[in-house]
mmCIF file of C-alpha atoms in Angstrom:
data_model
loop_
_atom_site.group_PDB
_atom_site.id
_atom_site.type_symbol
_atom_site.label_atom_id
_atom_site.label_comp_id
_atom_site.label_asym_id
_atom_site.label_seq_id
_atom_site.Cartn_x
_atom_site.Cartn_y
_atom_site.Cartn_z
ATOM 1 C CA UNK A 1 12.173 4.196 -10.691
ATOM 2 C CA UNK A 2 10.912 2.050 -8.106
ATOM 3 C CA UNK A 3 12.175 2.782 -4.527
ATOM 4 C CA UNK A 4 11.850 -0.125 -2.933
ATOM 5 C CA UNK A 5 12.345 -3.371 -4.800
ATOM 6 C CA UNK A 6 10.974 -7.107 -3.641
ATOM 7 C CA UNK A 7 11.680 -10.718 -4.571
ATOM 8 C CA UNK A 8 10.455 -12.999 -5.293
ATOM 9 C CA UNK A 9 7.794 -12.336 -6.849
ATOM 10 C CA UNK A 10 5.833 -15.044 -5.929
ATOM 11 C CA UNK A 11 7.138 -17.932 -3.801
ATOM 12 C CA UNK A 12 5.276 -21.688 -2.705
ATOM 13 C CA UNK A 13 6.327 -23.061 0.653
ATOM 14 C CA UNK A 14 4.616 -26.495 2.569
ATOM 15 C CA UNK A 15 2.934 -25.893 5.301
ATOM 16 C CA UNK A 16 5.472 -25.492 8.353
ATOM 17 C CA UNK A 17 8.283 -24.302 6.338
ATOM 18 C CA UNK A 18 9.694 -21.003 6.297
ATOM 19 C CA UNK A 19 8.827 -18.259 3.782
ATOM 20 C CA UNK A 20 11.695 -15.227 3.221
ATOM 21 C CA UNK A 21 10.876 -12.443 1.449
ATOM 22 C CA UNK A 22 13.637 -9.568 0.551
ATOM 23 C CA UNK A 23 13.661 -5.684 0.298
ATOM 24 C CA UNK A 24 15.956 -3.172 -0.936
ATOM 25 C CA UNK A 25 16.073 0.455 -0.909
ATOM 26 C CA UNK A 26 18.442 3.310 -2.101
ATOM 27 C CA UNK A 27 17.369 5.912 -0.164
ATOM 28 C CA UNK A 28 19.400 6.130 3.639
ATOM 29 C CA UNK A 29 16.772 9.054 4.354
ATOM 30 C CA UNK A 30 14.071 6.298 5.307
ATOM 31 C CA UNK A 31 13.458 5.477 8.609
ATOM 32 C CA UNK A 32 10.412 3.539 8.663
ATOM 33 C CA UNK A 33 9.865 -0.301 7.074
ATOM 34 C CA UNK A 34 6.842 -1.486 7.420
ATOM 35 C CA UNK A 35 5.258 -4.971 6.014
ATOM 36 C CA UNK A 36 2.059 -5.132 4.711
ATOM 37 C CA UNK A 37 -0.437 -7.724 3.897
ATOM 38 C CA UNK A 38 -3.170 -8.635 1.502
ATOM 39 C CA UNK A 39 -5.987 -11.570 1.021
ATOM 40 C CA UNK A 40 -7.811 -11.770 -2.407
ATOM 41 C CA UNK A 41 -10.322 -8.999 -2.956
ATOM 42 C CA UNK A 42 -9.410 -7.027 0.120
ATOM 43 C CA UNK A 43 -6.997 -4.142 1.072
ATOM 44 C CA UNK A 44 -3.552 -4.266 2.468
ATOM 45 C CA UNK A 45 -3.106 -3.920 6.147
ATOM 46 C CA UNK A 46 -0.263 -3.720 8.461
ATOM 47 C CA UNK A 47 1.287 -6.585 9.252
ATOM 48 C CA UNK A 48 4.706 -5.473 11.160
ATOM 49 C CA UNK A 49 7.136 -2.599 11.041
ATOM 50 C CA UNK A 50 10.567 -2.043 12.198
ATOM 51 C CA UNK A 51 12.712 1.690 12.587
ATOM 52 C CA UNK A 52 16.883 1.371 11.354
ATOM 53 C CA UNK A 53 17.895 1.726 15.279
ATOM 54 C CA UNK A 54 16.730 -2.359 15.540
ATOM 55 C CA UNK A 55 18.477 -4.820 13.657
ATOM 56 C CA UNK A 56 15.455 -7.192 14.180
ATOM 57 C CA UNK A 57 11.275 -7.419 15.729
ATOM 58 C CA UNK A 58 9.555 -10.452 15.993
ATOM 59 C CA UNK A 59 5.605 -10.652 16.339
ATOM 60 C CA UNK A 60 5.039 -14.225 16.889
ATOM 61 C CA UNK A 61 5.810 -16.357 13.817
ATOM 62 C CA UNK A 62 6.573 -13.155 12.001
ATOM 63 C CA UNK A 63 10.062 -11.463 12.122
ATOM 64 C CA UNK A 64 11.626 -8.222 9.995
ATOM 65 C CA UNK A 65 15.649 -8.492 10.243
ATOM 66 C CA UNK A 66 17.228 -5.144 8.936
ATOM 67 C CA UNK A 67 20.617 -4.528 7.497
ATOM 68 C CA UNK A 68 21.059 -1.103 7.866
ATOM 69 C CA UNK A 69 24.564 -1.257 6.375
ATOM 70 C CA UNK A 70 23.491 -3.048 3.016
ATOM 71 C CA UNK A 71 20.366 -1.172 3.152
ATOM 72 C CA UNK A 72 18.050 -4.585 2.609
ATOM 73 C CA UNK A 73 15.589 -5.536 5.388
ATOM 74 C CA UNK A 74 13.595 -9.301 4.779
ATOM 75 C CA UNK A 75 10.539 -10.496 6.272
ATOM 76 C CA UNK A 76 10.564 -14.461 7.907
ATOM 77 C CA UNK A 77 7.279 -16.098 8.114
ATOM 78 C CA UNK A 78 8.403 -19.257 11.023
ATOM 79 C CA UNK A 79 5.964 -22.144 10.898
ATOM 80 C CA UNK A 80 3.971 -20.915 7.593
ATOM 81 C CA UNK A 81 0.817 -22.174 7.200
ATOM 82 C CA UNK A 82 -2.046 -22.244 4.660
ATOM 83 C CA UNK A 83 -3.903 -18.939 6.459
ATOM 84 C CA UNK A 84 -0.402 -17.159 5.809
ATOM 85 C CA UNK A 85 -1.369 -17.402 1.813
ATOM 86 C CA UNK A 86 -1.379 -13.771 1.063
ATOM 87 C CA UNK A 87 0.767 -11.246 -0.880
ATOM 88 C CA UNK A 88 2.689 -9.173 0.934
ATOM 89 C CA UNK A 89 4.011 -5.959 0.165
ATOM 90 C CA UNK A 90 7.293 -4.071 1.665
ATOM 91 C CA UNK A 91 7.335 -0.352 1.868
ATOM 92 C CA UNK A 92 9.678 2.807 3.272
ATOM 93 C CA UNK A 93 8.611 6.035 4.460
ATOM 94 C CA UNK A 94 10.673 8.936 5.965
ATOM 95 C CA UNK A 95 8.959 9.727 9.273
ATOM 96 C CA UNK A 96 9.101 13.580 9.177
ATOM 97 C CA UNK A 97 8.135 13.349 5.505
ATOM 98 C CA UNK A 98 4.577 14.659 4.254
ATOM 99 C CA UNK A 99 3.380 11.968 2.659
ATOM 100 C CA UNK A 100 4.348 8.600 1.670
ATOM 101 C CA UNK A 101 4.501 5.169 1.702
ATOM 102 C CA UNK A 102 6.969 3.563 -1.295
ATOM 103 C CA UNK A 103 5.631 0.423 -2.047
ATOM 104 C CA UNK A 104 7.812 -2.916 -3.549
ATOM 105 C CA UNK A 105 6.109 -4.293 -6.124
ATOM 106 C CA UNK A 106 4.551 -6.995 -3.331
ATOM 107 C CA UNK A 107 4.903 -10.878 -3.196
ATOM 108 C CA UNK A 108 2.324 -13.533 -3.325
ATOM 109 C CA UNK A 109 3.274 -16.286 -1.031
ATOM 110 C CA UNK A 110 1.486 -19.978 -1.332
ATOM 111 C CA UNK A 111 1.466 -21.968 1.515
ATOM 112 C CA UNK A 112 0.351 -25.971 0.736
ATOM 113 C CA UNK A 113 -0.626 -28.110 3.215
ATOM 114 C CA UNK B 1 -16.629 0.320 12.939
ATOM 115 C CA UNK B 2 -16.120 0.881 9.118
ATOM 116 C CA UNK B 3 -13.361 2.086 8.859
ATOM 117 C CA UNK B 4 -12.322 3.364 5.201
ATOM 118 C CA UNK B 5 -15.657 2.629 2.828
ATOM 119 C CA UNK B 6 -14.168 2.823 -1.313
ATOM 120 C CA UNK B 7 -17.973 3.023 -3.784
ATOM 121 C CA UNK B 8 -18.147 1.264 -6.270
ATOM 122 C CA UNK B 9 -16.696 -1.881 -5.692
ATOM 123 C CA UNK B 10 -16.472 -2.596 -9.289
ATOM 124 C CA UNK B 11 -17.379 -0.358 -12.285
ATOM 125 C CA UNK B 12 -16.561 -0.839 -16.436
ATOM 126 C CA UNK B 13 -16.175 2.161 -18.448
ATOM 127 C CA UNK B 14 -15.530 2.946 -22.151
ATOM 128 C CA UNK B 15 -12.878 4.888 -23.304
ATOM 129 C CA UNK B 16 -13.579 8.610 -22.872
ATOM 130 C CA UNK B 17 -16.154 8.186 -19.845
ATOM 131 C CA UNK B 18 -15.829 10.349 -16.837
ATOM 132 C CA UNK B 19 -16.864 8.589 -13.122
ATOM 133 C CA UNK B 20 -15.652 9.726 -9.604
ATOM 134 C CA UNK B 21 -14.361 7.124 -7.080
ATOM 135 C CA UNK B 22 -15.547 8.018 -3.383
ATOM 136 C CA UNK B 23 -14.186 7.339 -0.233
ATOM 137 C CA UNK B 24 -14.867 7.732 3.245
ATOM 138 C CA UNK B 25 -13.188 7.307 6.514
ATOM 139 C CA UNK B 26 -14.638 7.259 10.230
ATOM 140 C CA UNK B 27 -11.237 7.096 11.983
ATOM 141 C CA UNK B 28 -10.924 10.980 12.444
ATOM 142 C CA UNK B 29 -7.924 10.858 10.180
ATOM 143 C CA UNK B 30 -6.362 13.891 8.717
ATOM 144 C CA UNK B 31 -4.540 12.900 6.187
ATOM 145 C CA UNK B 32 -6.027 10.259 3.017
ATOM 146 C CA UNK B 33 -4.161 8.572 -0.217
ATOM 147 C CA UNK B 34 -5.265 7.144 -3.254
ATOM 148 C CA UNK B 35 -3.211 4.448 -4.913
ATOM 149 C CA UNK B 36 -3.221 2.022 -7.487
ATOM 150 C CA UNK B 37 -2.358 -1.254 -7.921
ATOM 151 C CA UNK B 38 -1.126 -3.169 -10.999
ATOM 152 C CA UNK B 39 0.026 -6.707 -11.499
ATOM 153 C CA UNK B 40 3.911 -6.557 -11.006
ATOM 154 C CA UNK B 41 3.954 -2.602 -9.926
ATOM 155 C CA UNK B 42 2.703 -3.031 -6.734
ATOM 156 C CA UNK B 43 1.429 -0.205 -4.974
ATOM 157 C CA UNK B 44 1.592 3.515 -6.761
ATOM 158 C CA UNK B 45 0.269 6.745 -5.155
ATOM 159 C CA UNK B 46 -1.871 8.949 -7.028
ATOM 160 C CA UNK B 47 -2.410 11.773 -4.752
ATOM 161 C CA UNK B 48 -2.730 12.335 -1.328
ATOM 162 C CA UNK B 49 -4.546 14.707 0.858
ATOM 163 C CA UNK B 50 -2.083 15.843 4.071
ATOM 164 C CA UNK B 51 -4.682 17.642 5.784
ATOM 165 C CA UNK B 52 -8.549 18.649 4.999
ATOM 166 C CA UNK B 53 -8.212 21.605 2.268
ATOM 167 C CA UNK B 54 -4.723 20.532 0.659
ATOM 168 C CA UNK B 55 -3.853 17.915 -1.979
ATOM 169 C CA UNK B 56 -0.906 17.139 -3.377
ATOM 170 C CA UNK B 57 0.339 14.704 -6.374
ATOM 171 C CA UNK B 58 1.900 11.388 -6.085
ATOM 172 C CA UNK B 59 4.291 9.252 -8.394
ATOM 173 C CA UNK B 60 1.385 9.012 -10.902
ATOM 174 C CA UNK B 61 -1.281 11.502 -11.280
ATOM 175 C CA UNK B 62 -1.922 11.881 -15.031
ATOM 176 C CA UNK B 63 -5.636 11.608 -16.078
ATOM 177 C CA UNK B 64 -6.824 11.691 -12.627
ATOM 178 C CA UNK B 65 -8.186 14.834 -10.438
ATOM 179 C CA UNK B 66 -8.923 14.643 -6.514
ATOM 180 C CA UNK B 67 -11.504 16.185 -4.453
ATOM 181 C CA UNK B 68 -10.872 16.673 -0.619
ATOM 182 C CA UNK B 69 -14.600 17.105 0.423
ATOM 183 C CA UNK B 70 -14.257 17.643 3.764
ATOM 184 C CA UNK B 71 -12.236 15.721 6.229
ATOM 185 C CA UNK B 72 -14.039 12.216 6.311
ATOM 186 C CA UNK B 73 -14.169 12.258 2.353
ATOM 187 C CA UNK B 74 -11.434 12.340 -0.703
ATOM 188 C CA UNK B 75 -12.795 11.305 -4.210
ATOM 189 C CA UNK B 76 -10.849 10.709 -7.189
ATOM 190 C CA UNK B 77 -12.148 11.730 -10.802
ATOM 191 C CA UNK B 78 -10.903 10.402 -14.238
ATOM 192 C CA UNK B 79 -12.262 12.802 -16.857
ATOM 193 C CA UNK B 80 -11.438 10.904 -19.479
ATOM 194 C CA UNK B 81 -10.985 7.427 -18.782
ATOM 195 C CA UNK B 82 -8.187 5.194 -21.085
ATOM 196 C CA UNK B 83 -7.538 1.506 -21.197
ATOM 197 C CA UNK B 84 -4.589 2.211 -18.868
ATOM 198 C CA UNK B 85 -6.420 3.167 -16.380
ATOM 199 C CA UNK B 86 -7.943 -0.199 -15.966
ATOM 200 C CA UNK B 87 -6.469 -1.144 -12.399
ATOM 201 C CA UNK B 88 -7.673 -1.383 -8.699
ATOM 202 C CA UNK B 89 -8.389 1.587 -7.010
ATOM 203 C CA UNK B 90 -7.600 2.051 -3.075
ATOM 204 C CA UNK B 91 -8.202 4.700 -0.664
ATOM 205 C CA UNK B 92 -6.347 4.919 2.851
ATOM 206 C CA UNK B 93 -6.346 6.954 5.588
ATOM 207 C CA UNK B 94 -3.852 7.501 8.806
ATOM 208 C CA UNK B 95 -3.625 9.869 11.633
ATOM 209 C CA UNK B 96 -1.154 12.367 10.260
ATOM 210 C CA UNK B 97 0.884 12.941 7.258
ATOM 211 C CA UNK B 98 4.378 12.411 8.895
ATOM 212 C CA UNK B 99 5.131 9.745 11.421
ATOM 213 C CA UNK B 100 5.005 5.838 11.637
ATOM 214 C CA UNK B 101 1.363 5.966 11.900
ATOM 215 C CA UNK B 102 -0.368 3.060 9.927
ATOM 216 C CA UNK B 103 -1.952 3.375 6.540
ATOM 217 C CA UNK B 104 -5.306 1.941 6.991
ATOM 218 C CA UNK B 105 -6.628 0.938 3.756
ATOM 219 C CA UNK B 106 -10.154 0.619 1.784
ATOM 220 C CA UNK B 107 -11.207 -2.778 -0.096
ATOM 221 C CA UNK B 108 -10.684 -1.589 -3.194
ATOM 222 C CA UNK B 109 -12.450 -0.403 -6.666
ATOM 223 C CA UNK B 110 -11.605 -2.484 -9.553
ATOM 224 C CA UNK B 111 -12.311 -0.134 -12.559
ATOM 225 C CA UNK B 112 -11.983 -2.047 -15.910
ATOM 226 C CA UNK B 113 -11.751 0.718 -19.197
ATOM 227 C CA UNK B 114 -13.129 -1.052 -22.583
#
């Protein structure tokens, strides 16, 4: 049963455009949502997290809006651009918890110029 | 400033081979993960280390075995590979076990079984 589940799957956007990518979880115990990202042959890494008590955190042309209510949280890439072509994974933890990340099953975003 | 170092990088086995992934981290991090990744799955945890001498399963740890070396290193061993095993193979590392510390992860080990 997957915990966390992402769409699209994959998505193509022009360059300057905006890219939206959606998340959904089940469990109300989580209380961490971070965003990860990932180039061709490399490993994820952090890209930006957010905790329920914000209903929004922007890092430059990335924001994570979270619906704590409807339990969905979405990442918004503003201005997307070629570099931005990546896939990029959604996950949920519970903070106190001893181990894990829950992964969605990840997005691979296209950016044309 | 390595980081999280995954050998091999790439490795083909036969059905029925044994091998041992390695990783090493230089981060002073107590707790480390191995995962998997498969087209459309995304990201599934094998087992996880919480601290140096523990280890602990994950969502999927049939056919594989871990190895908590000491605290810089956590290997994962197939004993008997099988075609569903084929799949990239990543190591990560954070601080501590609980907490909205970030995962810091290897490059990978794409493991192909024939």
């Amino acid at each position: 049963q997957q915990q966390v589940k992402q769409s699209p799957q994959s998505l193509i956007v022009q360059k300057g455009g905006i890219s939206i990518i959606n998340c959904a979880y089940e469990n109300t115990a989580f209380d961490y949502f971070p965003w990860y990202q990932q180039f061709p042959g490399k490993g994820p890494a952090l890209l930006i997290a957010i905790r329920p008590d914000v209903s929004e955190k922007k890092e430059g042309r990335f924001t994570i809006s979270f619906n704590k209510s409807a339990k969905q949280f979405s990442l918004h890439i503003m201005d997307s651009q070629p570099g931005d072509s990546a896939t990029y994974f959604c996950a949920a933890s519970i903070r106190t918890g001893a181990n894990n990340l829950f992964f969605g099953t990840g997005t691979r975003l296209t950016v044309i110029p | 400033n390595a980081g999280v170092t995954q050998t091999p990088k790439f490795q083909v086995l036969k059905t029925g081979q044994s091998m041992t992934l390695q990783c090493a981290q230089d981060m002073n991090h107590n707790s480390m993960y191995w995962y998997r990744q498969d087209p459309g799955m995304g990201l599934r945890l094998i087992y996880y280390s919480a601290s140096e001498g523990t280890t602990d399963k994950g969502e999927v740890p049939n056919g594989y075995n871990v190895s908590r070396l000491n605290k810089r290193e956590f290997s994962l061993r197939l004993e008997s590979a099988a075609p569903s095993q084929t799949s990239v193979y990543f190591c990560a590392s954070r601080m501590n076990p609980a907490g909205a510390n970030v995962l810091t992860f290897g490059a990978g080990s794409r493991l192909t079984v024939l």
